[in-house]
Short mmCIF file of C-alpha atoms and ligand atoms in Angstrom, two decimals:
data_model
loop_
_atom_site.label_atom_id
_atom_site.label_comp_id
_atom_site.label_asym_id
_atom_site.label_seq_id
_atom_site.Cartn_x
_atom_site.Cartn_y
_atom_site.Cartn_z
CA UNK M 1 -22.88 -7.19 -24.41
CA UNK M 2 -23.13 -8.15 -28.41
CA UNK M 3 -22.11 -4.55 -29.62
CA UNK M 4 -20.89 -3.81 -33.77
CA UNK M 5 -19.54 -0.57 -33.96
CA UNK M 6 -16.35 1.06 -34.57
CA UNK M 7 -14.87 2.61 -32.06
CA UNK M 8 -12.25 5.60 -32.21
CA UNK M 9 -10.62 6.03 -29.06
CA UNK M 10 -7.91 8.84 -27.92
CA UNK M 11 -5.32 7.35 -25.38
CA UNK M 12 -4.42 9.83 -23.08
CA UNK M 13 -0.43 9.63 -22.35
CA UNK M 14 1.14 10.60 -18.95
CA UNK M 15 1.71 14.36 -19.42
CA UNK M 16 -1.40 15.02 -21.26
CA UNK M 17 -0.26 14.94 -25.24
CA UNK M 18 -2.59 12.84 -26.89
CA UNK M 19 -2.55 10.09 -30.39
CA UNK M 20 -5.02 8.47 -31.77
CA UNK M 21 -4.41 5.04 -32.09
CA UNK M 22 -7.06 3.72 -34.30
CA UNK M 23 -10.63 2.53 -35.27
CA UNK M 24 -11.32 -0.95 -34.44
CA UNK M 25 -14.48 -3.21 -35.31
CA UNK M 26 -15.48 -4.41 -31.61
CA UNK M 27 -17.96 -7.60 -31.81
CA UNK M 28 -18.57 -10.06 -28.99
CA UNK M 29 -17.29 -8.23 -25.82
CA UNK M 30 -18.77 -6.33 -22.76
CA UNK M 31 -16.96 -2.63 -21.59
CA UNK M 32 -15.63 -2.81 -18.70
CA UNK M 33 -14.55 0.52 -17.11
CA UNK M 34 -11.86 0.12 -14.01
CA UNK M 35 -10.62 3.10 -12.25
CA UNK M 36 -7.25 2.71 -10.34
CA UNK M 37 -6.07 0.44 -12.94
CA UNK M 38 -1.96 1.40 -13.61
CA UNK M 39 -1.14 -1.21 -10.44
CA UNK M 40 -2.45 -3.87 -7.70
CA UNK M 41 -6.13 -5.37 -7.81
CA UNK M 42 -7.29 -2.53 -10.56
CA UNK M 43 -3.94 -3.71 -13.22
CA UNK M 44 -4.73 -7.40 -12.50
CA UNK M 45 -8.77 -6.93 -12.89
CA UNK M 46 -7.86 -5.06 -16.33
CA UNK M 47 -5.53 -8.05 -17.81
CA UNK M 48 -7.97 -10.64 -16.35
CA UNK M 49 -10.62 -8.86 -18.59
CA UNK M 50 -8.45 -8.48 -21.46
CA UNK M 51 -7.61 -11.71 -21.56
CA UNK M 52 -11.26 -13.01 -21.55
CA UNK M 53 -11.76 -10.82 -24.84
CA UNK M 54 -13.61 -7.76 -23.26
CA UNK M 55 -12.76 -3.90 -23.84
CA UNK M 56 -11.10 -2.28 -21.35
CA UNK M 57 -11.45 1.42 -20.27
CA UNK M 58 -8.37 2.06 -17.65
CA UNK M 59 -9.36 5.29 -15.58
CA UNK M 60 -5.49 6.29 -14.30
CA UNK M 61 -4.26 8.71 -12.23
CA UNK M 62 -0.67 8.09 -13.76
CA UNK M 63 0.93 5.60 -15.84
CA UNK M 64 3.55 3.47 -15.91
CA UNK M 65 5.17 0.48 -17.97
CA UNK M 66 3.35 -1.91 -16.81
CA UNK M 67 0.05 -0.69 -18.29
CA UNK M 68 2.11 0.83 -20.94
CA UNK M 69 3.08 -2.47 -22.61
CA UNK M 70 -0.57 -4.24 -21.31
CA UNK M 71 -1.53 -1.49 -23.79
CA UNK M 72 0.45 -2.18 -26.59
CA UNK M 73 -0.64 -6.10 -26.58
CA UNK M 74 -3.99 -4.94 -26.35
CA UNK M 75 -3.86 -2.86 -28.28
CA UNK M 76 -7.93 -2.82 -29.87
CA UNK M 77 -9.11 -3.38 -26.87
CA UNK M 78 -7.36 -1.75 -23.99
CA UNK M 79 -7.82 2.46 -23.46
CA UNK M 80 -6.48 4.54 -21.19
CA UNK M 81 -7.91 7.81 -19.75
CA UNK M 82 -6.12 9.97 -17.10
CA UNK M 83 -8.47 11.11 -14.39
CA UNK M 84 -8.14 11.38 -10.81
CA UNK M 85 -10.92 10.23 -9.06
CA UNK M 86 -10.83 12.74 -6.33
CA UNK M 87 -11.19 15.55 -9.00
CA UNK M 88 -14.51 16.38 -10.23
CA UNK M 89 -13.31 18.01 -13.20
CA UNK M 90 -10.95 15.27 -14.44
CA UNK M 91 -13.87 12.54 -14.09
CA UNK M 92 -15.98 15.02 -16.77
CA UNK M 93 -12.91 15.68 -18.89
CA UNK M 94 -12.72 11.69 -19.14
CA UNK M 95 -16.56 11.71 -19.61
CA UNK M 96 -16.51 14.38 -22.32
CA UNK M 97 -13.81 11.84 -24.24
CA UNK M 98 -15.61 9.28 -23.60
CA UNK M 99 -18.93 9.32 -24.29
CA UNK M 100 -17.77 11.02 -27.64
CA UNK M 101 -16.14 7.34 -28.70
CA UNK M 102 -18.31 5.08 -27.52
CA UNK M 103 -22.12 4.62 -26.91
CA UNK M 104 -22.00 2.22 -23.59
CA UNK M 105 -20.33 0.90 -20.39
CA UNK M 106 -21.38 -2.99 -19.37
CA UNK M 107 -19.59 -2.58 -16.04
CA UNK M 108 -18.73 0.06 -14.35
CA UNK M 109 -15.56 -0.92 -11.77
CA UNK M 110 -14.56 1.54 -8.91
CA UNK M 111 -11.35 0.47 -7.62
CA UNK M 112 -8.75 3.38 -6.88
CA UNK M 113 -8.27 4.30 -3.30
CA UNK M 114 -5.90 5.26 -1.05
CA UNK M 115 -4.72 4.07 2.79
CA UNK M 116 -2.75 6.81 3.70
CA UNK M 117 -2.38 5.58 7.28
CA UNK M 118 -1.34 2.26 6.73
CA UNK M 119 1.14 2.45 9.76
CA UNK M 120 -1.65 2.43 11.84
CA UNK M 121 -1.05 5.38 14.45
CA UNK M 122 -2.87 5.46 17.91
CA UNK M 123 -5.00 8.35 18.48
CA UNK M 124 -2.33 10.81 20.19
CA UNK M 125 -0.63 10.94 16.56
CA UNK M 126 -3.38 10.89 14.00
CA UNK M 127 -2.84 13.83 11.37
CA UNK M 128 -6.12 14.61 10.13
CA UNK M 129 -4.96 15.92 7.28
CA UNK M 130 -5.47 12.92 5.42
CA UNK M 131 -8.86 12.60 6.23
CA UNK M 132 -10.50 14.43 3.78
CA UNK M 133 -8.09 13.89 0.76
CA UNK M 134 -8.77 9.53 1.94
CA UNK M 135 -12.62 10.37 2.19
CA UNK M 136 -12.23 12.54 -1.39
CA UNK M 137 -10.85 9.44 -3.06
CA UNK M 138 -12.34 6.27 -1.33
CA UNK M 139 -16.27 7.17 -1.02
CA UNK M 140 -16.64 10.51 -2.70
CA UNK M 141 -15.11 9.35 -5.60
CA UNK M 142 -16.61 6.09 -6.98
CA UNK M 143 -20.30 8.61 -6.24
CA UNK M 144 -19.00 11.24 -8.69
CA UNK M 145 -17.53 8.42 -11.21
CA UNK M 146 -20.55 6.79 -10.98
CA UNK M 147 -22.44 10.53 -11.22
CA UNK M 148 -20.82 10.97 -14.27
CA UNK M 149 -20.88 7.96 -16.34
CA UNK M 150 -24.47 6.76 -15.46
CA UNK M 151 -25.46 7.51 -18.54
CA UNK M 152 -22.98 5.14 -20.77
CA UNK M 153 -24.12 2.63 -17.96
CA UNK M 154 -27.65 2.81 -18.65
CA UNK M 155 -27.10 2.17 -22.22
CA UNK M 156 -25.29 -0.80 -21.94
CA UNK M 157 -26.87 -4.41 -21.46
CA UNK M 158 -24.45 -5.72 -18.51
CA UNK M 159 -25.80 -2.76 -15.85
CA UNK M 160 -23.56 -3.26 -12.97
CA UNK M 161 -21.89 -1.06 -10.90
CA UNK M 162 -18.62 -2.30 -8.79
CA UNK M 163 -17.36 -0.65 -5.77
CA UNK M 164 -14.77 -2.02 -4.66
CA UNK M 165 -14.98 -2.17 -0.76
CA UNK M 166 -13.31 -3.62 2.05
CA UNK M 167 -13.99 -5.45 5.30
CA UNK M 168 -12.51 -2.51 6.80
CA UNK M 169 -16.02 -0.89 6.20
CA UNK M 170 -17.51 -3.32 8.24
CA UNK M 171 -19.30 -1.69 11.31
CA UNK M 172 -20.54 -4.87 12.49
CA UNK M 173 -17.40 -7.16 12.30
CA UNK M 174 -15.06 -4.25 12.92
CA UNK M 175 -12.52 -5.48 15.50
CA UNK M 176 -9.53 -2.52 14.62
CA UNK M 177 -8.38 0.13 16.88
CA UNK M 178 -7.10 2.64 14.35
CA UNK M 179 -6.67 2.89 10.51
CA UNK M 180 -10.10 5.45 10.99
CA UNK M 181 -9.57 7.16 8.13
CA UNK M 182 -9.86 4.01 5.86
CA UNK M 183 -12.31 2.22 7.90
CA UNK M 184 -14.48 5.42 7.62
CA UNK M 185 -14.29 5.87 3.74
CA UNK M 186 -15.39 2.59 3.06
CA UNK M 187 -18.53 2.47 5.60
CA UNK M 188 -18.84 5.99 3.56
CA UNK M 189 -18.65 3.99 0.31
CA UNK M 190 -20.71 0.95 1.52
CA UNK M 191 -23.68 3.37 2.37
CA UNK M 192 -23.05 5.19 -0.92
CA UNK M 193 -23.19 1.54 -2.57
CA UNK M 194 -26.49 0.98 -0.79
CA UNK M 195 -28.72 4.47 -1.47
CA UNK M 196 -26.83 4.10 -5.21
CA UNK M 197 -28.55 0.34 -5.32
CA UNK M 198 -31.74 1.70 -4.28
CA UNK M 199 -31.97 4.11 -6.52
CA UNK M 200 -31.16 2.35 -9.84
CA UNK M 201 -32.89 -0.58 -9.09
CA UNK M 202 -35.85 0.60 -11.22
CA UNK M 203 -33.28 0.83 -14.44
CA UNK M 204 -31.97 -2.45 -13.85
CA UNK M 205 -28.60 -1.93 -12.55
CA UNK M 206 -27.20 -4.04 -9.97
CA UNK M 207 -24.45 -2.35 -7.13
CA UNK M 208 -21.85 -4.01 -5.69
CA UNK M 209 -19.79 -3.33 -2.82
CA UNK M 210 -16.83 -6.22 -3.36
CA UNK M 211 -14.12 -6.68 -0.20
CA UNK M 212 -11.46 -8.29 -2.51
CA UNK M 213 -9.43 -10.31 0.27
CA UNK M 214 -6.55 -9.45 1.28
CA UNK M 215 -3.68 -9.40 -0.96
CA UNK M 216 -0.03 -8.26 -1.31
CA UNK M 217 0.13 -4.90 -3.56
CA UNK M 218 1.34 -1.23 -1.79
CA UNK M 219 -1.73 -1.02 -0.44
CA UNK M 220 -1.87 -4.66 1.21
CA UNK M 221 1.89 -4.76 1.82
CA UNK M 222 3.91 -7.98 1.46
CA UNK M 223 3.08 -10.08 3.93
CA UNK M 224 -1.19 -10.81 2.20
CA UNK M 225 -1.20 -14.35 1.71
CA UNK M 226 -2.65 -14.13 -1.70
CA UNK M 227 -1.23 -11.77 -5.20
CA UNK M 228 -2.93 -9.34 -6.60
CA UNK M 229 -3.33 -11.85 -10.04
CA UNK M 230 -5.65 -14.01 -7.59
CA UNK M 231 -7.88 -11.46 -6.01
CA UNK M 232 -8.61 -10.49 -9.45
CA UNK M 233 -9.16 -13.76 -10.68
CA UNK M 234 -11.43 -14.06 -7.90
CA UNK M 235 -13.08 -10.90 -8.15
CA UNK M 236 -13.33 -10.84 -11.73
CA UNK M 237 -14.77 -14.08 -11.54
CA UNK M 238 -17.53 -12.66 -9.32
CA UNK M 239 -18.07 -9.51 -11.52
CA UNK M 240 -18.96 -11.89 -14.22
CA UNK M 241 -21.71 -14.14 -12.27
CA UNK M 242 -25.17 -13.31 -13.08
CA UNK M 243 -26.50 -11.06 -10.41
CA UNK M 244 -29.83 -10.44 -9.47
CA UNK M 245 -31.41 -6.78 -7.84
CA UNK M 246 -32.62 -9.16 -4.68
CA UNK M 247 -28.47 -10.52 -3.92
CA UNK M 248 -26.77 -8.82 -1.18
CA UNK M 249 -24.76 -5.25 -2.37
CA UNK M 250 -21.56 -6.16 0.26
CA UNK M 251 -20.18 -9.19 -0.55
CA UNK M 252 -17.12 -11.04 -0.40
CA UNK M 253 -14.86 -12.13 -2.72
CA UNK M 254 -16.49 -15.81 -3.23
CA UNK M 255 -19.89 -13.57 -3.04
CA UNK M 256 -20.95 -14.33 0.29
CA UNK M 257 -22.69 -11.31 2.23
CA UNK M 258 -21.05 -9.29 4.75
CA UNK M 259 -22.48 -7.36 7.92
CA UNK M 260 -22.80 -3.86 7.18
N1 LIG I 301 -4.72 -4.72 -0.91
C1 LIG I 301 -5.63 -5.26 -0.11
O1 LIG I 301 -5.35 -6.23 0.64
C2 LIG I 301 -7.04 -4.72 -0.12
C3 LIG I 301 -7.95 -5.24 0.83
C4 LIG I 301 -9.26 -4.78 0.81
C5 LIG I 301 -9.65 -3.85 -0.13
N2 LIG I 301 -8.74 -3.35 -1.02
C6 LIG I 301 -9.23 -2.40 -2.01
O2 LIG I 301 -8.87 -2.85 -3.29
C7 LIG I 301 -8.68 -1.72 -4.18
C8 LIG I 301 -7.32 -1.81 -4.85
O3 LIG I 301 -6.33 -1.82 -3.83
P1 LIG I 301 -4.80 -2.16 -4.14
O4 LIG I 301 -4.29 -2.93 -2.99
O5 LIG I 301 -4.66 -2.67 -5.51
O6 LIG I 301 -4.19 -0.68 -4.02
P2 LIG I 301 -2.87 -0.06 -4.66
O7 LIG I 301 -1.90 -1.10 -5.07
O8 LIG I 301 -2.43 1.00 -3.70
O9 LIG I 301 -3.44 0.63 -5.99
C9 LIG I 301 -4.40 1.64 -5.89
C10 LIG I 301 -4.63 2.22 -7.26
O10 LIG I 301 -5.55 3.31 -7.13
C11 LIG I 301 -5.00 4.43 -7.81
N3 LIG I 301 -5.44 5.71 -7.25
C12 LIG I 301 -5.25 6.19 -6.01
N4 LIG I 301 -5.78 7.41 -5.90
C13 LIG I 301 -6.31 7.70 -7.11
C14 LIG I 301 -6.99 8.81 -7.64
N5 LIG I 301 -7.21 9.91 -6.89
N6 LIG I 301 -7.43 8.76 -8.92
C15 LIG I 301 -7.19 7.69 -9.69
N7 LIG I 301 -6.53 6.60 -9.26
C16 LIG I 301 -6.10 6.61 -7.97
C17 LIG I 301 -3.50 4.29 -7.67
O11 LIG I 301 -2.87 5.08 -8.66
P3 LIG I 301 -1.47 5.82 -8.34
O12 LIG I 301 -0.49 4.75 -8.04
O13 LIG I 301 -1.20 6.58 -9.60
O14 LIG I 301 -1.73 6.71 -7.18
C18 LIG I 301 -3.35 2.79 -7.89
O15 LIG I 301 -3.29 2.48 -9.25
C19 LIG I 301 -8.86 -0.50 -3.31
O16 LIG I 301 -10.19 -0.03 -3.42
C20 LIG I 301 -8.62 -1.01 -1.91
O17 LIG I 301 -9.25 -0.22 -0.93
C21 LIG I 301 -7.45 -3.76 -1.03
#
């Protein structure tokens, strides 16, 4: 997006006190907002477009120093906005800021999730407790992100929406015998990705439902044979093609399409 304008933007600090930390002139780079973004694919996907020149909108449920000092050295171009994406209320809050500062969103990024039964139990010891706070986060989330800032998405020129999937969402290469709580939040998100794609095709917006590999970060554990820095080079890479309304909406990360 070619956008002029001067842009006044409040970063949000852990704890809630807020500074403003300036007016900048902003000339030859898309938005980019990115949920998730204090750690793993979501911090990597923020420097990767920070480092290509673009504005960054960090969406955080809390920070840390990491970001902190990705901030400071971006400073024109890097903003960060707490909001939990399983809170409706948070996601307007961030909207209300927002939309006050800044006229459009190129693209739109949904990464933050949660795997809160990465150790895998069988079915005798599955707490469903998780369930709903997993399905809050992973598939009802990106929806009421998406719900929110539509509008800043219309009005920009890049019109794409990311959702951030996984293979894990797969029903028709799904080979796993537990993890249903994740599994199940990203088929939720995939068929959110799909009805969302069908129904802002006629504005021009392209979906996206991206599996990003796997890679180490807490989520992917240690052992991923690739880092988070290269999932987001690949994924960012991928965000920036040119996509059409007729490509696939779940891809992978070199943008090939994946069952449903
Ligand atoms: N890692 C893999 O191998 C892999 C494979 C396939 C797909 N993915 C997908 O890739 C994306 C990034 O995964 P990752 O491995 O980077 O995960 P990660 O290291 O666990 O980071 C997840 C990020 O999401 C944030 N988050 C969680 N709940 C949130 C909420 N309610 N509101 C706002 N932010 C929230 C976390 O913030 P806090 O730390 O503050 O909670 C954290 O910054 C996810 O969508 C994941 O499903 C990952």
């Amino acid at each position: 997006m070619i956008r002029d304008s001067i842009l006044s933007i409040i970063f949000i600090i852990e704890g809630g006190a807020e500074c403003l930390i300036g007016e900048f002139m902003n000339s030859n780079s898309m938005t980019i907002l990115i949920t998730g973004s204090a750690k793993g694919l979501g911090f990597n996907l923020t420097k990767f477009f920070l480092e290509k020149g673009h504005t960054v909108l960090s969406l955080i449920k809390s920070g840390n120093k990491n970001l902190s000092d990705l901030q400071q050295k971006y400073k024109n171009q890097h903003f960060i906005f707490i909001c939990d994406v399983g809170n409706e209320q948070t996601i307007i809050d961030a909207y209300e800021i927002i939309r006050e500062k800044i006229t459009s969103i190129d693209i739109l990024i949904n990464n933050a999730a949660v795997h809160l039964e990465s150790h895998r139990p069988d079915l005798p010891e599955i707490d469903f407790s998780v369930y709903i706070p997993t399905f809050t986060v992973n598939a009802l989330g990106p929806l009421m992100v998406v719900t929110s800032f539509l509008p800043l998405v219309r009005a920009g020129t890049g019109k794409l929406i990311v959702n951030i999937s996984s293979e894990a969402g797969s029903i028709g290469n799904s080979t796993r015998k537990s993890e249903f709580s994740y599994c199940m939040s990203k088929a939720a998100l995939n068929m959110a990705s799909k009805i969302l794609q069908n129904r802002v095709a006629k504005e021009g917006i392209k979906v996206l439902a991206i599996h990003p590999g796997w890679f180490s970060s807490d989520m992917g554990g240690p052992l991923a044979p690739i880092s988070p820095r290269a999932a987001a080079g690949n994924v960012g890479s991928i965000i920036l093609k040119k996509w059409s309304l007729k490509d696939p909406v779940y891809i992978d990360a070199d943008g090939r399409k994946i069952a449903w």
